[in-house]
Amino acid sequence: MRKIRILVFILLSILTVSSHAIASSLNDSAALSGLHSAKAIFLVNINNPGAVDHLVQVIGLTRKQFIQQHVTPHFIMVFIGPDVAFLTQDRRGISYMEERSVADLQKEIVKLSKQGIAFQACGVAMQGMDVHPKSLIAEVHPVESGFISVIAYQEKGYELVPVY
């Protein structure tokens, strides 16, 4: 399972690097025609802090690409499952091998939060992982249920982007 996650992470990295190389000749004008804003809610359950960090970086890049193409993005990331443990100040239970990835993830969340991306942690998952809401980093807001949040935001016009 760990080998599969590492392979997925490497493939995502290669795709990101190669997309930067050809990005100057690409655009999304057909898809974005007539759009002035875009709303997305990302449901995140990966259980790998390095992969989650990479995902958060890609979502930040996606936000930037929307803006460059004159579309205002409204993004919310909802963390469910074990991923909520990566969002704590004390980092209790984080292995030494994952510590750097968790620190990088949290720095990226702080940066993107200042740019307008909202971050939420599922209360059901926090209870299951023994994470107290007060232990979350300031940029992550606890909600009672990640599923309720996702359903409600979809009713408000946000498109679901599940990331597992």
CSV table of N, CA and C in Angstrom, one decimal:
chain,number,residue,atom,x,y,z
A,1,MET,N,0.8,-1.2,0.0
A,1,MET,CA,0.0,0.0,0.0
A,1,MET,C,0.9,1.2,0.0
A,2,ARG,N,1.9,1.2,0.8
A,2,ARG,CA,2.8,2.4,0.9
A,2,ARG,C,3.5,2.6,-0.5
A,3,LYS,N,3.9,1.5,-1.2
A,3,LYS,CA,4.5,1.7,-2.5
A,3,LYS,C,3.5,2.3,-3.5
A,4,ILE,N,2.2,2.0,-3.4
A,4,ILE,CA,1.2,2.6,-4.3
A,4,ILE,C,1.1,4.1,-4.0
A,5,ARG,N,1.1,4.5,-2.8
A,5,ARG,CA,1.0,5.9,-2.4
A,5,ARG,C,2.2,6.6,-2.9
A,6,ILE,N,3.4,6.0,-2.8
A,6,ILE,CA,4.6,6.7,-3.2
A,6,ILE,C,4.6,6.8,-4.8
A,7,LEU,N,4.1,5.8,-5.4
A,7,LEU,CA,4.0,5.8,-6.9
A,7,LEU,C,3.0,6.9,-7.3
A,8,VAL,N,1.9,7.0,-6.6
A,8,VAL,CA,0.9,8.1,-6.9
A,8,VAL,C,1.5,9.5,-6.7
A,9,PHE,N,2.2,9.6,-5.6
A,9,PHE,CA,2.9,10.9,-5.3
A,9,PHE,C,3.9,11.3,-6.4
A,10,ILE,N,4.7,10.3,-6.9
A,10,ILE,CA,5.7,10.5,-7.9
A,10,ILE,C,5.0,10.9,-9.2
A,11,LEU,N,3.9,10.2,-9.6
A,11,LEU,CA,3.2,10.5,-10.8
A,11,LEU,C,2.6,11.9,-10.8
A,12,LEU,N,2.0,12.3,-9.6
A,12,LEU,CA,1.5,13.6,-9.5
A,12,LEU,C,2.5,14.7,-9.6
A,13,SER,N,3.7,14.4,-9.1
A,13,SER,CA,4.8,15.3,-9.2
A,13,SER,C,5.3,15.5,-10.6
A,14,ILE,N,5.4,14.4,-11.3
A,14,ILE,CA,5.8,14.5,-12.7
A,14,ILE,C,4.8,15.2,-13.6
A,15,LEU,N,3.5,15.0,-13.3
A,15,LEU,CA,2.4,15.7,-14.0
A,15,LEU,C,2.5,17.2,-13.7
A,16,THR,N,2.7,17.5,-12.5
A,16,THR,CA,2.8,18.9,-12.2
A,16,THR,C,3.9,19.6,-12.8
A,17,VAL,N,5.1,19.0,-12.8
A,17,VAL,CA,6.3,19.6,-13.4
A,17,VAL,C,6.1,19.7,-15.0
A,18,SER,N,5.6,18.7,-15.6
A,18,SER,CA,5.4,18.7,-17.0
A,18,SER,C,4.3,19.7,-17.4
A,19,SER,N,3.3,19.9,-16.5
A,19,SER,CA,2.2,20.9,-16.8
A,19,SER,C,2.8,22.3,-16.8
A,20,HIS,N,3.8,22.5,-15.9
A,20,HIS,CA,4.4,23.9,-15.9
A,20,HIS,C,5.2,24.1,-17.2
A,21,ALA,N,5.8,23.1,-17.8
A,21,ALA,CA,6.6,23.3,-19.0
A,21,ALA,C,5.7,23.6,-20.2
A,22,ILE,N,4.5,23.1,-20.2
A,22,ILE,CA,3.7,23.4,-21.4
A,22,ILE,C,2.6,24.4,-21.1
A,23,ALA,N,2.5,24.9,-19.9
A,23,ALA,CA,1.4,25.7,-19.5
A,23,ALA,C,1.3,27.0,-20.3
A,24,SER,N,2.4,27.5,-20.8
A,24,SER,CA,2.3,28.8,-21.5
A,24,SER,C,1.6,28.6,-22.8
A,25,SER,N,1.5,27.4,-23.4
A,25,SER,CA,0.7,27.3,-24.6
A,25,SER,C,-0.7,26.7,-24.4
A,26,LEU,N,-1.1,26.5,-23.2
A,26,LEU,CA,-2.4,25.9,-22.9
A,26,LEU,C,-3.3,26.9,-22.2
A,27,ASN,N,-4.5,26.7,-22.4
A,27,ASN,CA,-5.5,27.5,-21.6
A,27,ASN,C,-6.8,26.7,-21.5
A,28,ASP,N,-7.7,27.2,-20.7
A,28,ASP,CA,-9.0,26.6,-20.5
A,28,ASP,C,-10.1,27.4,-21.1
A,29,SER,N,-9.9,28.2,-22.1
A,29,SER,CA,-10.9,29.2,-22.5
A,29,SER,C,-12.2,28.6,-23.0
A,30,ALA,N,-12.2,27.4,-23.6
A,30,ALA,CA,-13.4,26.8,-24.0
A,30,ALA,C,-14.3,26.4,-22.7
A,31,ALA,N,-13.6,25.8,-21.7
A,31,ALA,CA,-14.4,25.4,-20.5
A,31,ALA,C,-14.8,26.6,-19.7
A,32,LEU,N,-14.0,27.7,-19.7
A,32,LEU,CA,-14.3,28.8,-18.9
A,32,LEU,C,-15.1,29.9,-19.6
A,33,SER,N,-15.4,29.7,-20.8
A,33,SER,CA,-16.2,30.7,-21.6
A,33,SER,C,-17.5,31.1,-20.8
A,34,GLY,N,-17.7,32.3,-20.6
A,34,GLY,CA,-18.8,32.8,-19.9
A,34,GLY,C,-18.8,32.7,-18.4
A,35,LEU,N,-17.8,32.1,-17.8
A,35,LEU,CA,-17.7,32.0,-16.4
A,35,LEU,C,-17.0,33.2,-15.8
A,36,HIS,N,-17.5,33.6,-14.6
A,36,HIS,CA,-16.9,34.7,-13.9
A,36,HIS,C,-16.4,34.2,-12.6
A,37,SER,N,-16.9,33.1,-12.1
A,37,SER,CA,-16.5,32.6,-10.8
A,37,SER,C,-16.7,31.0,-10.8
A,38,ALA,N,-16.0,30.4,-10.0
A,38,ALA,CA,-16.1,28.9,-9.9
A,38,ALA,C,-16.0,28.5,-8.4
A,39,LYS,N,-16.9,27.6,-8.0
A,39,LYS,CA,-17.0,27.2,-6.6
A,39,LYS,C,-16.7,25.7,-6.6
A,40,ALA,N,-15.7,25.3,-5.7
A,40,ALA,CA,-15.4,23.9,-5.6
A,40,ALA,C,-15.2,23.6,-4.1
A,41,ILE,N,-15.6,22.4,-3.7
A,41,ILE,CA,-15.3,21.9,-2.4
A,41,ILE,C,-14.6,20.5,-2.6
A,42,PHE,N,-13.4,20.5,-2.0
A,42,PHE,CA,-12.5,19.3,-2.1
A,42,PHE,C,-12.7,18.5,-0.9
A,43,LEU,N,-13.1,17.2,-1.0
A,43,LEU,CA,-13.2,16.3,0.1
A,43,LEU,C,-11.9,15.4,0.1
A,44,VAL,N,-11.1,15.6,1.1
A,44,VAL,CA,-9.8,15.0,1.2
A,44,VAL,C,-9.7,13.9,2.2
A,45,ASN,N,-9.3,12.7,1.7
A,45,ASN,CA,-9.1,11.5,2.6
A,45,ASN,C,-8.0,10.7,2.0
A,46,ILE,N,-6.7,11.1,2.2
A,46,ILE,CA,-5.6,10.4,1.5
A,46,ILE,C,-4.7,9.6,2.5
A,47,ASN,N,-4.6,10.1,3.7
A,47,ASN,CA,-3.8,9.4,4.8
A,47,ASN,C,-2.3,9.3,4.5
A,48,ASN,N,-1.8,10.3,3.8
A,48,ASN,CA,-0.4,10.4,3.5
A,48,ASN,C,0.0,11.9,3.5
A,49,PRO,N,0.7,12.4,4.5
A,49,PRO,CA,0.9,13.8,4.6
A,49,PRO,C,1.7,14.4,3.4
A,50,GLY,N,2.6,13.7,2.8
A,50,GLY,CA,3.3,14.2,1.7
A,50,GLY,C,2.4,14.3,0.5
A,51,ALA,N,1.5,13.3,0.3
A,51,ALA,CA,0.5,13.4,-0.8
A,51,ALA,C,-0.5,14.5,-0.6
A,52,VAL,N,-0.9,14.7,0.7
A,52,VAL,CA,-1.9,15.8,1.0
A,52,VAL,C,-1.2,17.1,0.8
A,53,ASP,N,0.1,17.3,1.2
A,53,ASP,CA,0.8,18.5,0.9
A,53,ASP,C,0.9,18.8,-0.5
A,54,HIS,N,1.2,17.8,-1.3
A,54,HIS,CA,1.2,18.0,-2.8
A,54,HIS,C,-0.1,18.4,-3.3
A,55,LEU,N,-1.2,17.7,-2.9
A,55,LEU,CA,-2.5,18.1,-3.3
A,55,LEU,C,-2.9,19.5,-3.0
A,56,VAL,N,-2.6,20.0,-1.8
A,56,VAL,CA,-2.8,21.4,-1.4
A,56,VAL,C,-2.1,22.3,-2.3
A,57,GLN,N,-0.8,22.0,-2.6
A,57,GLN,CA,-0.1,22.8,-3.5
A,57,GLN,C,-0.7,22.9,-4.9
A,58,VAL,N,-1.2,21.8,-5.4
A,58,VAL,CA,-1.9,21.7,-6.7
A,58,VAL,C,-3.2,22.5,-6.7
A,59,ILE,N,-3.9,22.5,-5.6
A,59,ILE,CA,-5.1,23.3,-5.5
A,59,ILE,C,-4.8,24.8,-5.5
A,60,GLY,N,-3.7,25.1,-4.8
A,60,GLY,CA,-3.2,26.5,-4.8
A,60,GLY,C,-2.8,26.9,-6.2
A,61,LEU,N,-2.2,26.1,-7.0
A,61,LEU,CA,-1.9,26.3,-8.4
A,61,LEU,C,-3.1,26.5,-9.2
A,62,THR,N,-4.1,25.6,-9.0
A,62,THR,CA,-5.4,25.7,-9.7
A,62,THR,C,-6.1,27.0,-9.4
A,63,ARG,N,-6.0,27.5,-8.2
A,63,ARG,CA,-6.6,28.8,-7.9
A,63,ARG,C,-5.9,29.9,-8.7
A,64,LYS,N,-4.6,29.8,-8.7
A,64,LYS,CA,-3.8,30.8,-9.5
A,64,LYS,C,-4.2,30.8,-11.0
A,65,GLN,N,-4.3,29.6,-11.5
A,65,GLN,CA,-4.6,29.4,-12.9
A,65,GLN,C,-6.0,30.0,-13.2
A,66,PHE,N,-7.0,29.8,-12.3
A,66,PHE,CA,-8.3,30.4,-12.5
A,66,PHE,C,-8.2,31.9,-12.6
A,67,ILE,N,-7.5,32.5,-11.6
A,67,ILE,CA,-7.3,33.9,-11.6
A,67,ILE,C,-6.6,34.5,-12.8
A,68,GLN,N,-5.6,33.8,-13.3
A,68,GLN,CA,-4.9,34.2,-14.5
A,68,GLN,C,-5.8,34.2,-15.7
A,69,GLN,N,-6.9,33.3,-15.7
A,69,GLN,CA,-7.8,33.2,-16.8
A,69,GLN,C,-9.1,34.0,-16.5
A,70,HIS,N,-9.0,34.9,-15.5
A,70,HIS,CA,-10.0,35.9,-15.2
A,70,HIS,C,-11.3,35.3,-14.6
A,71,VAL,N,-11.2,34.2,-13.9
A,71,VAL,CA,-12.3,33.6,-13.2
A,71,VAL,C,-12.0,33.6,-11.7
A,72,THR,N,-12.9,34.0,-10.9
A,72,THR,CA,-12.7,34.1,-9.4
A,72,THR,C,-13.0,32.7,-8.8
A,73,PRO,N,-12.0,32.1,-8.2
A,73,PRO,CA,-12.2,30.8,-7.5
A,73,PRO,C,-12.7,31.0,-6.1
A,74,HIS,N,-13.6,30.1,-5.7
A,74,HIS,CA,-14.0,30.0,-4.3
A,74,HIS,C,-13.8,28.5,-3.9
A,75,PHE,N,-12.8,28.3,-3.1
A,75,PHE,CA,-12.4,26.9,-2.8
A,75,PHE,C,-12.5,26.6,-1.3
A,76,ILE,N,-13.0,25.4,-1.0
A,76,ILE,CA,-13.0,24.9,0.4
A,76,ILE,C,-12.4,23.5,0.4
A,77,MET,N,-11.6,23.3,1.3
A,77,MET,CA,-11.0,21.9,1.5
A,77,MET,C,-11.5,21.3,2.8
A,78,VAL,N,-12.2,20.2,2.7
A,78,VAL,CA,-12.7,19.5,3.9
A,78,VAL,C,-11.9,18.2,4.1
A,79,PHE,N,-11.2,18.1,5.2
A,79,PHE,CA,-10.4,16.9,5.6
A,79,PHE,C,-11.2,16.0,6.4
A,80,ILE,N,-11.3,14.7,6.0
A,80,ILE,CA,-12.0,13.7,6.7
A,80,ILE,C,-11.0,12.6,7.0
A,81,GLY,N,-11.4,11.6,7.8
A,81,GLY,CA,-10.6,10.5,8.1
A,81,GLY,C,-9.3,10.9,8.9
A,82,PRO,N,-8.3,10.0,8.8
A,82,PRO,CA,-7.0,10.2,9.5
A,82,PRO,C,-6.3,11.5,9.1
A,83,ASP,N,-6.6,12.1,8.0
A,83,ASP,CA,-5.9,13.3,7.6
A,83,ASP,C,-6.1,14.4,8.6
A,84,VAL,N,-7.1,14.4,9.4
A,84,VAL,CA,-7.3,15.5,10.4
A,84,VAL,C,-6.1,15.5,11.4
A,85,ALA,N,-5.4,14.4,11.6
A,85,ALA,CA,-4.3,14.4,12.5
A,85,ALA,C,-3.1,15.2,12.0
A,86,PHE,N,-3.1,15.5,10.7
A,86,PHE,CA,-2.0,16.3,10.1
A,86,PHE,C,-2.2,17.8,10.3
A,87,LEU,N,-3.3,18.2,10.9
A,87,LEU,CA,-3.7,19.6,11.0
A,87,LEU,C,-3.6,20.1,12.4
A,88,THR,N,-2.9,19.4,13.3
A,88,THR,CA,-2.8,19.8,14.7
A,88,THR,C,-1.5,20.6,15.0
A,89,GLN,N,-1.6,21.5,16.0
A,89,GLN,CA,-0.5,22.3,16.4
A,89,GLN,C,0.6,21.4,17.1
A,90,ASP,N,0.1,20.5,17.9
A,90,ASP,CA,1.0,19.7,18.7
A,90,ASP,C,1.6,18.5,17.9
A,91,ARG,N,1.0,18.1,16.9
A,91,ARG,CA,1.4,17.0,16.0
A,91,ARG,C,1.6,15.7,16.7
A,92,ARG,N,0.8,15.5,17.8
A,92,ARG,CA,0.8,14.3,18.6
A,92,ARG,C,0.4,13.1,17.7
A,93,GLY,N,1.2,12.1,17.8
A,93,GLY,CA,0.9,10.9,17.0
A,93,GLY,C,1.5,10.9,15.6
A,94,ILE,N,2.2,12.0,15.2
A,94,ILE,CA,2.8,12.0,13.9
A,94,ILE,C,4.2,11.4,14.0
A,95,SER,N,4.5,10.4,13.1
A,95,SER,CA,5.8,9.8,13.2
A,95,SER,C,6.9,10.7,12.8
A,96,TYR,N,8.1,10.4,13.2
A,96,TYR,CA,9.3,11.2,12.9
A,96,TYR,C,9.5,11.3,11.4
A,97,MET,N,9.2,10.2,10.7
A,97,MET,CA,9.3,10.2,9.2
A,97,MET,C,8.3,11.1,8.5
A,98,GLU,N,7.2,11.3,9.1
A,98,GLU,CA,6.2,12.2,8.5
A,98,GLU,C,6.2,13.6,9.0
A,99,GLU,N,7.0,13.9,10.0
A,99,GLU,CA,7.0,15.3,10.6
A,99,GLU,C,7.3,16.4,9.6
A,100,ARG,N,8.3,16.2,8.7
A,100,ARG,CA,8.6,17.3,7.7
A,100,ARG,C,7.4,17.5,6.8
A,101,SER,N,6.8,16.4,6.3
A,101,SER,CA,5.7,16.5,5.4
A,101,SER,C,4.5,17.3,6.0
A,102,VAL,N,4.3,17.0,7.3
A,102,VAL,CA,3.2,17.6,8.0
A,102,VAL,C,3.5,19.1,8.2
A,103,ALA,N,4.8,19.4,8.5
A,103,ALA,CA,5.2,20.8,8.7
A,103,ALA,C,5.0,21.6,7.4
A,104,ASP,N,5.4,21.0,6.3
A,104,ASP,CA,5.3,21.6,4.9
A,104,ASP,C,3.8,21.8,4.6
A,105,LEU,N,3.0,20.8,4.9
A,105,LEU,CA,1.5,20.9,4.6
A,105,LEU,C,0.9,22.0,5.4
A,106,GLN,N,1.3,22.2,6.7
A,106,GLN,CA,0.7,23.2,7.5
A,106,GLN,C,1.2,24.6,7.0
A,107,LYS,N,2.4,24.7,6.6
A,107,LYS,CA,2.9,26.0,6.0
A,107,LYS,C,2.1,26.4,4.7
A,108,GLU,N,1.8,25.4,3.9
A,108,GLU,CA,1.1,25.6,2.7
A,108,GLU,C,-0.4,26.0,3.0
A,109,ILE,N,-1.0,25.4,4.0
A,109,ILE,CA,-2.3,25.8,4.4
A,109,ILE,C,-2.4,27.2,4.9
A,110,VAL,N,-1.4,27.6,5.7
A,110,VAL,CA,-1.3,29.0,6.2
A,110,VAL,C,-1.2,29.9,5.0
A,111,LYS,N,-0.4,29.6,4.1
A,111,LYS,CA,-0.2,30.5,2.9
A,111,LYS,C,-1.5,30.6,2.1
A,112,LEU,N,-2.1,29.5,1.8
A,112,LEU,CA,-3.3,29.5,1.0
A,112,LEU,C,-4.5,30.0,1.7
A,113,SER,N,-4.6,29.9,3.0
A,113,SER,CA,-5.7,30.5,3.8
A,113,SER,C,-5.7,32.0,3.6
A,114,LYS,N,-4.5,32.6,3.6
A,114,LYS,CA,-4.3,34.0,3.4
A,114,LYS,C,-4.8,34.5,2.0
A,115,GLN,N,-4.8,33.5,1.1
A,115,GLN,CA,-5.2,33.8,-0.3
A,115,GLN,C,-6.7,33.5,-0.5
A,116,GLY,N,-7.4,33.1,0.6
A,116,GLY,CA,-8.8,32.9,0.5
A,116,GLY,C,-9.3,31.5,0.4
A,117,ILE,N,-8.5,30.5,0.4
A,117,ILE,CA,-9.0,29.1,0.4
A,117,ILE,C,-9.3,28.8,1.8
A,118,ALA,N,-10.5,28.2,2.0
A,118,ALA,CA,-11.0,27.8,3.4
A,118,ALA,C,-10.7,26.3,3.6
A,119,PHE,N,-10.3,26.0,4.9
A,119,PHE,CA,-9.9,24.7,5.3
A,119,PHE,C,-10.8,24.3,6.5
A,120,GLN,N,-11.3,23.0,6.4
A,120,GLN,CA,-12.2,22.5,7.4
A,120,GLN,C,-11.7,21.1,7.8
A,121,ALA,N,-12.0,20.8,9.1
A,121,ALA,CA,-11.7,19.4,9.6
A,121,ALA,C,-13.0,18.8,10.1
A,122,CYS,N,-13.2,17.6,9.7
A,122,CYS,CA,-14.5,16.9,10.1
A,122,CYS,C,-14.4,16.5,11.6
A,123,GLY,N,-15.5,16.9,12.3
A,123,GLY,CA,-15.6,16.6,13.7
A,123,GLY,C,-15.7,15.1,14.0
A,124,VAL,N,-16.4,14.4,13.1
A,124,VAL,CA,-16.5,12.9,13.3
A,124,VAL,C,-15.1,12.3,13.2
A,125,ALA,N,-14.3,12.7,12.2
A,125,ALA,CA,-12.9,12.2,12.1
A,125,ALA,C,-12.1,12.6,13.3
A,126,MET,N,-12.2,13.9,13.7
A,126,MET,CA,-11.4,14.3,14.8
A,126,MET,C,-11.7,13.5,16.1
A,127,GLN,N,-13.0,13.2,16.3
A,127,GLN,CA,-13.3,12.3,17.4
A,127,GLN,C,-12.7,11.0,17.3
A,128,GLY,N,-12.7,10.4,16.1
A,128,GLY,CA,-12.2,9.1,15.9
A,128,GLY,C,-10.6,9.1,16.0
A,129,MET,N,-10.0,10.2,15.7
A,129,MET,CA,-8.5,10.3,15.8
A,129,MET,C,-8.1,10.9,17.1
A,130,ASP,N,-9.0,11.2,18.0
A,130,ASP,CA,-8.7,11.8,19.3
A,130,ASP,C,-8.0,13.1,19.1
A,131,VAL,N,-8.6,13.9,18.2
A,131,VAL,CA,-8.0,15.3,18.0
A,131,VAL,C,-9.0,16.3,18.5
A,132,HIS,N,-8.6,17.1,19.4
A,132,HIS,CA,-9.5,18.1,20.0
A,132,HIS,C,-9.5,19.3,19.0
A,133,PRO,N,-10.7,19.9,18.8
A,133,PRO,CA,-10.8,21.1,17.9
A,133,PRO,C,-9.8,22.2,18.3
A,134,LYS,N,-9.5,22.4,19.6
A,134,LYS,CA,-8.6,23.5,19.9
A,134,LYS,C,-7.2,23.2,19.6
A,135,SER,N,-6.9,21.9,19.2
A,135,SER,CA,-5.5,21.6,18.8
A,135,SER,C,-5.2,21.8,17.3
A,136,LEU,N,-6.3,22.2,16.6
A,136,LEU,CA,-6.1,22.4,15.1
A,136,LEU,C,-5.3,23.7,14.9
A,137,ILE,N,-4.5,23.8,13.9
A,137,ILE,CA,-3.9,25.1,13.5
A,137,ILE,C,-5.0,26.1,13.2
A,138,ALA,N,-4.7,27.4,13.5
A,138,ALA,CA,-5.7,28.4,13.4
A,138,ALA,C,-6.4,28.5,12.1
A,139,GLU,N,-5.8,28.1,11.0
A,139,GLU,CA,-6.4,28.3,9.6
A,139,GLU,C,-7.4,27.2,9.3
A,140,VAL,N,-7.5,26.2,10.1
A,140,VAL,CA,-8.4,25.1,9.9
A,140,VAL,C,-9.6,25.2,10.9
A,141,HIS,N,-10.8,25.2,10.3
A,141,HIS,CA,-12.0,25.4,11.1
A,141,HIS,C,-12.7,24.0,11.3
A,142,PRO,N,-13.0,23.6,12.5
A,142,PRO,CA,-13.7,22.4,12.8
A,142,PRO,C,-15.1,22.5,12.4
A,143,VAL,N,-15.7,21.5,11.8
A,143,VAL,CA,-17.1,21.4,11.5
A,143,VAL,C,-17.6,20.1,12.2
A,144,GLU,N,-18.9,20.0,12.5
A,144,GLU,CA,-19.4,18.8,13.1
A,144,GLU,C,-19.3,17.6,12.2
A,145,SER,N,-19.6,17.8,11.0
A,145,SER,CA,-19.5,16.6,10.0
A,145,SER,C,-19.0,17.1,8.7
A,146,GLY,N,-17.9,16.5,8.2
A,146,GLY,CA,-17.4,16.9,6.9
A,146,GLY,C,-18.5,16.6,5.8
A,147,PHE,N,-19.2,15.5,6.0
A,147,PHE,CA,-20.2,15.1,5.0
A,147,PHE,C,-21.3,16.2,4.9
A,148,ILE,N,-21.8,16.6,6.1
A,148,ILE,CA,-22.8,17.6,6.1
A,148,ILE,C,-22.3,18.9,5.4
A,149,SER,N,-21.1,19.3,5.7
A,149,SER,CA,-20.5,20.5,5.1
A,149,SER,C,-20.5,20.4,3.6
A,150,VAL,N,-20.0,19.2,3.1
A,150,VAL,CA,-19.9,19.0,1.7
A,150,VAL,C,-21.3,19.0,1.0
A,151,ILE,N,-22.3,18.4,1.6
A,151,ILE,CA,-23.6,18.3,1.1
A,151,ILE,C,-24.2,19.7,1.0
A,152,ALA,N,-24.1,20.5,2.1
A,152,ALA,CA,-24.6,21.8,2.2
A,152,ALA,C,-24.0,22.8,1.2
A,153,TYR,N,-22.7,22.7,1.0
A,153,TYR,CA,-22.0,23.6,0.1
A,153,TYR,C,-22.4,23.2,-1.4
A,154,GLN,N,-22.6,21.9,-1.6
A,154,GLN,CA,-23.1,21.5,-2.9
A,154,GLN,C,-24.5,22.1,-3.2
A,155,GLU,N,-25.3,22.2,-2.2
A,155,GLU,CA,-26.6,22.8,-2.3
A,155,GLU,C,-26.5,24.3,-2.6
A,156,LYS,N,-25.4,24.9,-2.2
A,156,LYS,CA,-25.1,26.3,-2.4
A,156,LYS,C,-24.3,26.6,-3.7
A,157,GLY,N,-24.2,25.5,-4.6
A,157,GLY,CA,-23.6,25.7,-5.9
A,157,GLY,C,-22.2,25.3,-6.0
A,158,TYR,N,-21.6,24.8,-4.9
A,158,TYR,CA,-20.2,24.3,-5.0
A,158,TYR,C,-20.1,22.9,-5.7
A,159,GLU,N,-19.2,22.7,-6.5
A,159,GLU,CA,-19.0,21.4,-7.1
A,159,GLU,C,-18.0,20.5,-6.3
A,160,LEU,N,-18.4,19.3,-6.1
A,160,LEU,CA,-17.6,18.3,-5.3
A,160,LEU,C,-16.4,17.8,-6.1
A,161,VAL,N,-15.3,17.9,-5.5
A,161,VAL,CA,-14.1,17.3,-6.0
A,161,VAL,C,-13.5,16.3,-5.0
A,162,PRO,N,-13.9,15.0,-5.1
A,162,PRO,CA,-13.4,14.0,-4.1
A,162,PRO,C,-11.9,13.6,-4.4
A,163,VAL,N,-11.1,13.6,-3.3
A,163,VAL,CA,-9.7,13.2,-3.4
A,163,VAL,C,-9.4,12.1,-2.4
A,164,TYR,N,-9.3,10.9,-2.9
A,164,TYR,CA,-9.0,9.7,-2.0
A,164,TYR,C,-7.7,9.1,-2.4
